[in-house]
Amino acid sequence: MLSVLGLLIVVIVVVSMNTGYMRLSPSEVLHTLSGQGTPQQKLILFDFRLPRIVISLLVGAGFAVSGCILQSLSRNPLAEPATLGISAGAGFAVILFISFVPASSAASIFMLPLLALAGAGLTAALIYVLAFRREEGLSPTRLVLIGIAVAAGINAFQLVLALRLDPENYQFVAIWMAGKIWGGDWRFVQALLPWILILVPFSIYKARVLNVLNLGDQTSTGLGAPVERERLLLLATAVALAGACVSVSGGIGFVGLIGPHLARRLVGPRHQILLPACALIGGLLLLTADTLGRWILQPSEIPAGVVVAIIGAPYFLYLLAKSRA
């Protein structure tokens, strides 16, 4: 199944390289990749489309793995970075920084993941404190509801901040909140890639721990697992993944919700296989959404976050109705 997902990603990558306002045929793409294309074709492919394709794959993988960890830790099928407010917290930190420092400067590009991590971490801590009850522990339903409420509050602050910006920065914030892959050059790839290359393999390394934690706290403790330490470590990993992805992708939701559910249907609940499947499905989903967004209304463009939301919102309502049944 993983090989099939990999093949589908290759197909969508080829389609995405041929999709855009300036169309490149498959033969022109091959010639350009081999170094025989025209300067214009090289500019389109290497400076615009390929960085965006790579970022879409990395961001989709990061969001899906983060969502899988959050769903496993909370034992709640509705948990993901967006619904828990983590993405909103990371985004607020990014927007606040960009309001004062141009996002195009080299130093700011590599600072964005760190700032997003700080915003996401503070938001996650706030939600955890508000959702935790000493008598009941951490209620999965309360966790999601508080996350949605906190995200709504942060989004309101973002809107207030946006209204105070100059027209250029306001346009950027509006695009960011819609979920457009805005970090579209190789510098953003370099800023995001280390986070994905470190945290996704680390998550897979911790797959057995996630399997044990899914059995419940009492059983996990009986099996010798340091429950609280591992839970906090995995939660920090999920928050860091979401924050790093938000820093270059904007407010994209539902990838962390849909990816893990599709992966469980395809490969089952064992995290040794589930997490790699989540990474592949998340990358495939976001790249497909970004490609469709560039193709549907040419020469205009629909942000990838909007395309994903069209798919994800009905699925979220289905899961919500199913959880109440």
Coordinates of C-alpha atoms in Angstrom, one line a residue, residues 4-146:
V4 CA 0.9 2.6 -4.3
L5 CA 0.7 5.8 -2.4
G6 CA 4.3 6.7 -3.5
L7 CA 3.3 6.0 -7.1
L8 CA 0.3 8.2 -6.8
I9 CA 2.5 11.0 -5.4
V10 CA 4.8 10.7 -8.5
V11 CA 1.8 10.9 -10.8
I12 CA 0.5 14.1 -9.0
V13 CA 4.0 15.6 -9.1
V14 CA 4.1 15.1 -12.8
V15 CA 0.6 16.6 -13.3
S16 CA 1.5 19.5 -11.0
M17 CA 4.6 20.3 -12.9
N18 CA 2.4 20.6 -16.0
T19 CA -0.3 22.7 -14.3
G20 CA -0.3 26.5 -14.2
Y21 CA -1.0 29.7 -16.1
M22 CA 2.1 29.0 -18.3
R23 CA 1.5 25.4 -19.4
L24 CA 4.5 23.0 -19.9
S25 CA 3.9 19.8 -21.8
P26 CA 5.3 16.5 -20.4
S27 CA 8.0 16.6 -23.0
E28 CA 9.0 20.1 -22.2
V29 CA 9.1 19.2 -18.5
L30 CA 11.4 16.3 -19.3
H31 CA 13.7 18.4 -21.5
T32 CA 13.8 21.1 -18.7
L33 CA 14.6 18.6 -16.0
S34 CA 17.5 17.2 -18.2
G35 CA 18.9 20.8 -18.6
Q36 CA 17.7 21.3 -22.2
G37 CA 14.8 23.6 -21.6
T38 CA 14.6 27.3 -22.5
P39 CA 15.5 29.9 -19.8
Q40 CA 11.8 30.7 -19.4
Q41 CA 10.9 27.0 -18.9
K42 CA 13.7 26.6 -16.3
L43 CA 12.5 29.7 -14.5
I44 CA 8.9 28.4 -14.3
L45 CA 9.8 24.8 -13.3
F46 CA 12.8 25.3 -11.0
D47 CA 12.0 28.6 -9.4
F48 CA 8.3 28.5 -9.1
R49 CA 6.7 25.0 -9.4
L50 CA 9.2 22.6 -7.9
P51 CA 9.7 24.5 -4.7
R52 CA 5.9 24.8 -4.2
I53 CA 5.5 21.0 -5.0
V54 CA 8.2 20.1 -2.4
I55 CA 6.7 22.4 0.2
S56 CA 3.2 21.0 -0.4
L57 CA 4.5 17.4 0.2
L58 CA 6.4 18.4 3.3
V59 CA 3.6 20.4 4.8
G60 CA 1.0 17.7 4.1
A61 CA 3.2 15.1 5.6
G62 CA 3.9 17.2 8.7
F63 CA 0.2 18.1 9.3
A64 CA -0.9 14.5 8.8
V65 CA 1.7 13.0 11.2
S66 CA 0.9 15.7 13.7
G67 CA -2.8 14.9 13.5
C68 CA -2.2 11.2 13.9
I69 CA -0.2 11.8 17.1
L70 CA -2.8 14.1 18.5
Q71 CA -5.6 11.7 17.8
S72 CA -3.7 8.8 19.4
L73 CA -2.7 10.8 22.5
S74 CA -6.2 12.2 23.1
R75 CA -8.0 9.1 21.8
N76 CA -10.3 11.5 19.9
P77 CA -10.9 11.1 16.2
L78 CA -11.7 14.8 15.8
A79 CA -8.3 16.0 17.1
E80 CA -5.9 17.7 14.7
P81 CA -3.7 20.9 14.8
A82 CA -6.5 23.1 13.4
T83 CA -9.4 21.9 15.5
L84 CA -7.3 22.0 18.7
G85 CA -6.2 25.6 18.0
I86 CA -2.5 24.8 17.6
S87 CA -2.4 26.0 14.0
A88 CA -4.1 29.3 15.0
G89 CA -1.6 29.9 17.8
A90 CA 1.3 29.3 15.4
G91 CA -0.2 31.5 12.8
F92 CA -0.8 34.3 15.2
A93 CA 2.9 34.3 16.1
V94 CA 3.9 34.3 12.5
I95 CA 1.5 37.1 11.5
L96 CA 2.6 39.2 14.5
F97 CA 6.2 38.9 13.5
I98 CA 5.6 39.6 9.8
S99 CA 3.7 42.8 10.8
F100 CA 7.0 44.2 11.9
V101 CA 9.6 42.3 9.9
P102 CA 9.4 41.6 6.1
A103 CA 8.9 37.9 5.5
S104 CA 11.2 37.9 2.5
S105 CA 14.3 38.7 4.5
A106 CA 16.7 35.7 4.8
A107 CA 16.9 35.8 8.6
S108 CA 13.1 36.0 9.1
I109 CA 12.5 32.9 6.9
F110 CA 14.5 30.7 9.1
M111 CA 13.1 32.3 12.3
L112 CA 9.5 31.7 11.2
P113 CA 9.4 28.0 12.3
L114 CA 10.8 28.9 15.7
L115 CA 8.3 31.7 16.2
A116 CA 5.5 29.4 15.0
L117 CA 6.7 26.7 17.4
A118 CA 6.5 29.2 20.3
G119 CA 3.0 30.3 19.4
A120 CA 1.8 26.7 18.9
G121 CA 3.4 25.6 22.2
L122 CA 1.9 28.4 24.2
T123 CA -1.5 27.7 22.7
A124 CA -1.2 23.9 23.3
A125 CA -0.3 24.6 27.0
L126 CA -3.3 26.9 27.4
I127 CA -5.7 24.4 25.9
Y128 CA -4.3 21.6 28.0
V129 CA -4.7 23.6 31.2
L130 CA -8.2 24.6 30.4
A131 CA -9.3 21.1 29.3
F132 CA -7.7 19.2 32.2
R133 CA -9.8 18.4 35.3
R134 CA -8.2 16.8 38.3
E135 CA -11.2 14.6 39.0
E136 CA -11.7 13.4 35.3
G137 CA -8.4 13.9 33.7
L138 CA -8.3 15.0 30.1
S139 CA -11.7 14.7 28.4
P140 CA -11.4 14.2 24.6
T141 CA -14.6 16.0 24.0
R142 CA -13.7 19.0 26.2
L143 CA -10.3 19.1 24.6
V144 CA -11.7 19.6 21.1
L145 CA -14.4 22.1 22.2
I146 CA -11.9 24.2 24.1

